[in-house]
GROMACS .gro file of C-alpha atoms in nm:
model
  202
    1MET     CA    1   3.617  17.862   9.658
    2ASN     CA    2   3.641  17.915   9.283
    3SER     CA    3   3.357  18.010   9.047
    4CYS     CA    4   3.220  17.841   8.736
    5LEU     CA    5   3.393  17.986   8.430
    6LEU     CA    6   3.065  17.984   8.236
    7CYS     CA    7   2.796  18.107   8.478
    8GLU     CA    8   3.015  18.240   8.763
    9THR     CA    9   2.830  18.037   9.028
   10PRO     CA   10   3.063  17.951   9.321
   11ILE     CA   11   3.182  17.588   9.311
   12ALA     CA   12   3.235  17.410   9.640
   13GLN     CA   13   3.542  17.186   9.619
   14ILE     CA   14   3.535  16.857   9.807
   15PRO     CA   15   3.854  16.844  10.016
   16SER     CA   16   4.086  16.553   9.936
   17TRP     CA   17   4.451  16.467   9.993
   18LYS     CA   18   4.509  16.493   9.616
   19ALA     CA   19   4.372  16.847   9.613
   20LEU     CA   20   4.594  16.941   9.908
   21LEU     CA   21   4.899  16.811   9.722
   22ALA     CA   22   4.781  16.988   9.400
   23LEU     CA   23   4.762  16.651   9.220
   24GLU     CA   24   4.394  16.694   9.145
   25LYS     CA   25   4.282  16.952   8.890
   26GLN     CA   26   4.014  17.188   9.018
   27THR     CA   27   3.668  17.172   8.863
   28GLU     CA   28   3.636  17.460   8.617
   29ILE     CA   29   3.259  17.455   8.560
   30CYS     CA   30   2.960  17.378   8.782
   31GLN     CA   31   2.749  17.062   8.753
   32ASP     CA   32   2.456  17.252   8.600
   33CYS     CA   33   2.671  17.388   8.315
   34SER     CA   34   2.847  17.054   8.274
   35LYS     CA   35   2.511  16.877   8.220
   36GLU     CA   36   2.431  17.110   7.928
   37PHE     CA   37   2.712  16.962   7.716
   38GLN     CA   38   2.611  16.648   7.526
   39ARG     CA   39   2.864  16.369   7.474
   40ALA     CA   40   2.914  16.233   7.123
   41ASP     CA   41   3.192  15.982   7.193
   42ILE     CA   42   3.232  15.902   6.823
   43LYS     CA   43   3.517  15.677   6.713
   44GLU     CA   44   3.551  15.596   6.345
   45ARG     CA   45   3.801  15.570   6.061
   46ASP     CA   46   3.811  15.676   5.699
   47PRO     CA   47   4.051  15.624   5.406
   48PHE     CA   48   4.273  15.913   5.524
   49LEU     CA   49   4.260  15.884   5.903
   50ASP     CA   50   4.330  15.565   6.098
   51GLN     CA   51   4.100  15.684   6.376
   52ILE     CA   52   3.886  15.992   6.441
   53THR     CA   53   3.759  16.058   6.794
   54SER     CA   54   3.505  16.334   6.864
   55LEU     CA   55   3.405  16.401   7.224
   56TYR     CA   56   3.096  16.627   7.220
   57THR     CA   57   2.805  16.721   6.993
   58TYR     CA   58   2.759  17.076   6.867
   59ASN     CA   59   2.453  17.168   7.076
   60GLU     CA   60   2.346  17.511   7.201
   61ALA     CA   61   2.567  17.496   7.514
   62MET     CA   62   2.872  17.409   7.304
   63ARG     CA   63   2.789  17.682   7.051
   64GLU     CA   64   2.783  17.938   7.333
   65TYR     CA   65   3.105  17.800   7.480
   66LEU     CA   66   3.288  17.826   7.144
   67HIS     CA   67   3.159  18.177   7.087
   68GLN     CA   68   3.278  18.294   7.428
   69TYR     CA   69   3.612  18.114   7.394
   70LYS     CA   70   3.710  18.186   7.033
   71PHE     CA   71   3.530  18.506   6.939
   72LEU     CA   72   3.503  18.685   7.274
   73GLN     CA   73   3.860  18.565   7.340
   74ASP     CA   74   3.797  18.426   7.689
   75VAL     CA   75   4.121  18.224   7.700
   76ALA     CA   76   4.051  18.095   8.053
   77LEU     CA   77   3.786  17.866   7.899
   78ALA     CA   78   4.061  17.659   7.734
   79SER     CA   79   4.086  17.450   8.052
   80VAL     CA   80   3.717  17.348   8.070
   81PHE     CA   81   3.770  17.023   7.874
   82ALA     CA   82   4.135  16.960   7.966
   83ASN     CA   83   4.065  16.638   8.158
   84GLU     CA   84   3.855  16.486   7.876
   85LEU     CA   85   4.112  16.574   7.610
   86ARG     CA   86   4.401  16.442   7.821
   87VAL     CA   87   4.243  16.095   7.837
   88HIS     CA   88   4.256  16.067   7.456
   89LEU     CA   89   4.603  16.216   7.409
   90LYS     CA   90   4.805  15.992   7.639
   91GLY     CA   91   5.061  15.755   7.492
   92ASN     CA   92   5.362  15.770   7.264
   93ALA     CA   93   5.202  15.954   6.971
   94THR     CA   94   5.321  16.296   6.853
   95ILE     CA   95   5.042  16.547   6.921
   96VAL     CA   96   4.994  16.793   6.634
   97PRO     CA   97   4.754  17.089   6.661
   98ILE     CA   98   4.581  17.199   6.341
   99PRO     CA   99   4.758  17.532   6.283
  100MET     CA  100   4.602  17.871   6.217
  101HIS     CA  101   4.713  18.088   5.929
  102PRO     CA  102   4.929  18.375   6.069
  103GLU     CA  103   4.674  18.633   5.948
  104LYS     CA  104   4.391  18.451   6.130
  105ARG     CA  105   4.602  18.434   6.446
  106ILE     CA  106   4.649  18.811   6.443
  107GLN     CA  107   4.270  18.856   6.409
  108ARG     CA  108   4.191  18.612   6.693
  109THR     CA  109   4.489  18.721   6.913
  110PHE     CA  110   4.551  18.361   7.026
  111ALA     CA  111   4.568  18.009   6.880
  112HIS     CA  112   4.264  17.838   7.029
  113VAL     CA  113   4.373  17.477   6.963
  114ASP     CA  114   4.717  17.548   7.115
  115GLU     CA  115   4.551  17.680   7.431
  116LEU     CA  116   4.328  17.371   7.458
  117LEU     CA  117   4.643  17.156   7.441
  118LYS     CA  118   4.841  17.370   7.686
  119SER     CA  119   4.563  17.316   7.941
  120THR     CA  120   4.613  16.936   7.918
  121ARG     CA  121   4.985  16.976   8.004
  122ILE     CA  122   5.072  16.721   7.734
  123PRO     CA  123   5.357  16.814   7.497
  124PHE     CA  124   5.266  16.894   7.138
  125ALA     CA  125   5.459  16.982   6.823
  126HIS     CA  126   5.402  17.247   6.556
  127ILE     CA  127   5.501  17.054   6.247
  128LEU     CA  128   5.238  17.178   6.001
  129GLU     CA  129   5.180  17.520   5.845
  130LYS     CA  130   4.853  17.647   5.699
  131THR     CA  131   4.887  17.751   5.336
  132GLY     CA  132   4.564  17.952   5.297
  133THR     CA  133   4.297  18.139   5.493
  134GLU     CA  134   3.987  17.970   5.344
  135ALA     CA  135   3.705  17.857   5.574
  136MET     CA  136   3.588  17.505   5.487
  137GLY     CA  137   3.229  17.565   5.596
  138GLU     CA  138   3.185  17.821   5.316
  139LYS     CA  139   3.281  17.578   5.035
  140SER     CA  140   3.075  17.322   4.846
  141ARG     CA  141   3.182  16.957   4.844
  142ALA     CA  142   3.309  16.991   4.486
  143GLU     CA  143   3.513  17.299   4.579
  144ARG     CA  144   3.666  17.118   4.879
  145LEU     CA  145   3.764  16.818   4.665
  146ALA     CA  146   3.927  17.041   4.403
  147MET     CA  147   4.138  17.236   4.652
  148ASP     CA  148   4.516  17.231   4.670
  149SER     CA  149   4.656  17.106   5.002
  150LEU     CA  150   4.565  17.324   5.298
  151PHE     CA  151   4.890  17.242   5.478
  152LYS     CA  152   5.259  17.179   5.433
  153VAL     CA  153   5.520  17.034   5.666
  154LYS     CA  154   5.710  17.311   5.840
  155PRO     CA  155   6.044  17.373   5.668
  156GLY     CA  156   6.329  17.190   5.844
  157THR     CA  157   6.093  16.938   6.008
  158GLU     CA  158   6.157  16.569   5.953
  159ILE     CA  159   5.857  16.340   5.992
  160GLN     CA  160   5.968  16.018   6.162
  161PRO     CA  161   5.774  15.692   6.116
  162GLY     CA  162   5.525  15.659   6.400
  163THR     CA  163   5.181  15.768   6.519
  164TYR     CA  164   5.064  16.129   6.496
  165ILE     CA  165   4.743  16.262   6.653
  166LEU     CA  166   4.592  16.572   6.493
  167VAL     CA  167   4.391  16.791   6.729
  168ASP     CA  168   4.121  17.040   6.628
  169ASP     CA  169   3.832  17.206   6.807
  170ILE     CA  170   3.551  17.105   6.569
  171TYR     CA  171   3.494  16.842   6.299
  172THR     CA  172   3.245  16.961   6.038
  173THR     CA  173   3.321  16.804   5.698
  174GLY     CA  174   3.654  16.640   5.787
  175THR     CA  175   3.830  16.814   5.496
  176THR     CA  176   4.080  16.998   5.718
  177LEU     CA  177   4.185  16.680   5.901
  178ARG     CA  178   4.209  16.475   5.581
  179HIS     CA  179   4.436  16.734   5.418
  180ALA     CA  180   4.661  16.738   5.727
  181ALA     CA  181   4.669  16.356   5.749
  182THR     CA  182   4.759  16.325   5.380
  183VAL     CA  183   5.053  16.566   5.418
  184LEU     CA  184   5.184  16.377   5.724
  185LYS     CA  185   5.154  16.034   5.559
  186GLU     CA  186   5.321  16.153   5.240
  187ALA     CA  187   5.606  16.286   5.457
  188GLY     CA  188   5.657  15.951   5.633
  189ALA     CA  189   5.404  15.915   5.919
  190THR     CA  190   5.302  15.551   5.974
  191ARG     CA  191   4.965  15.620   6.137
  192VAL     CA  192   4.759  15.939   6.168
  193GLU     CA  193   4.468  15.976   6.408
  194ALA     CA  194   4.257  16.278   6.502
  195VAL     CA  195   4.088  16.400   6.818
  196THR     CA  196   3.831  16.681   6.803
  197LEU     CA  197   3.647  16.837   7.093
  198ILE     CA  198   3.324  16.869   6.890
  199ARG     CA  199   3.146  16.687   6.607
  200ALA     CA  200   2.911  16.914   6.413
  201GLU     CA  201   2.624  16.768   6.210
  202ARG     CA  202   2.617  16.889   5.851
   0.00000   0.00000   0.00000
């Protein structure tokens, strides 16, 4: 019997032939904790992104989850939403995590978006590099619009025509994703979509 990664309550697994053959992923959190997360299920488009999908709202349960995962560095929590993310990342698209600046990665000790993707067991490609360490939430709209590009294509990487899906943990203003999409399209991407775990209300 495994325990809930959030509240540590034991979780009783229902035996099945899939579980015995290890084809079924174990439940990582209990039903009580699972009910605390509120679905957003937003699908939209804007002039920069052909489709943006956000799975959950930024409620108190999600705020606590992010704090424990990113800032208390509880990497095991990366797998909590693996099944939900996997559903939206299937297909022939190239999956591209929004990268961290190397300085930020040293501070955090791990790349949180990479770990979310590793838990889905779907291949992804590091084809973008972050050019600065600025946090978007601290800037005004005018400052965001006046910024130089936040990203560049990794040296030596050739962007083939096709669909690319950007993945990030949280969508707040959309600036980060739009900068990344612009760089990919200018480099030759045909279509750029985005999937975020959370949609925060401004």
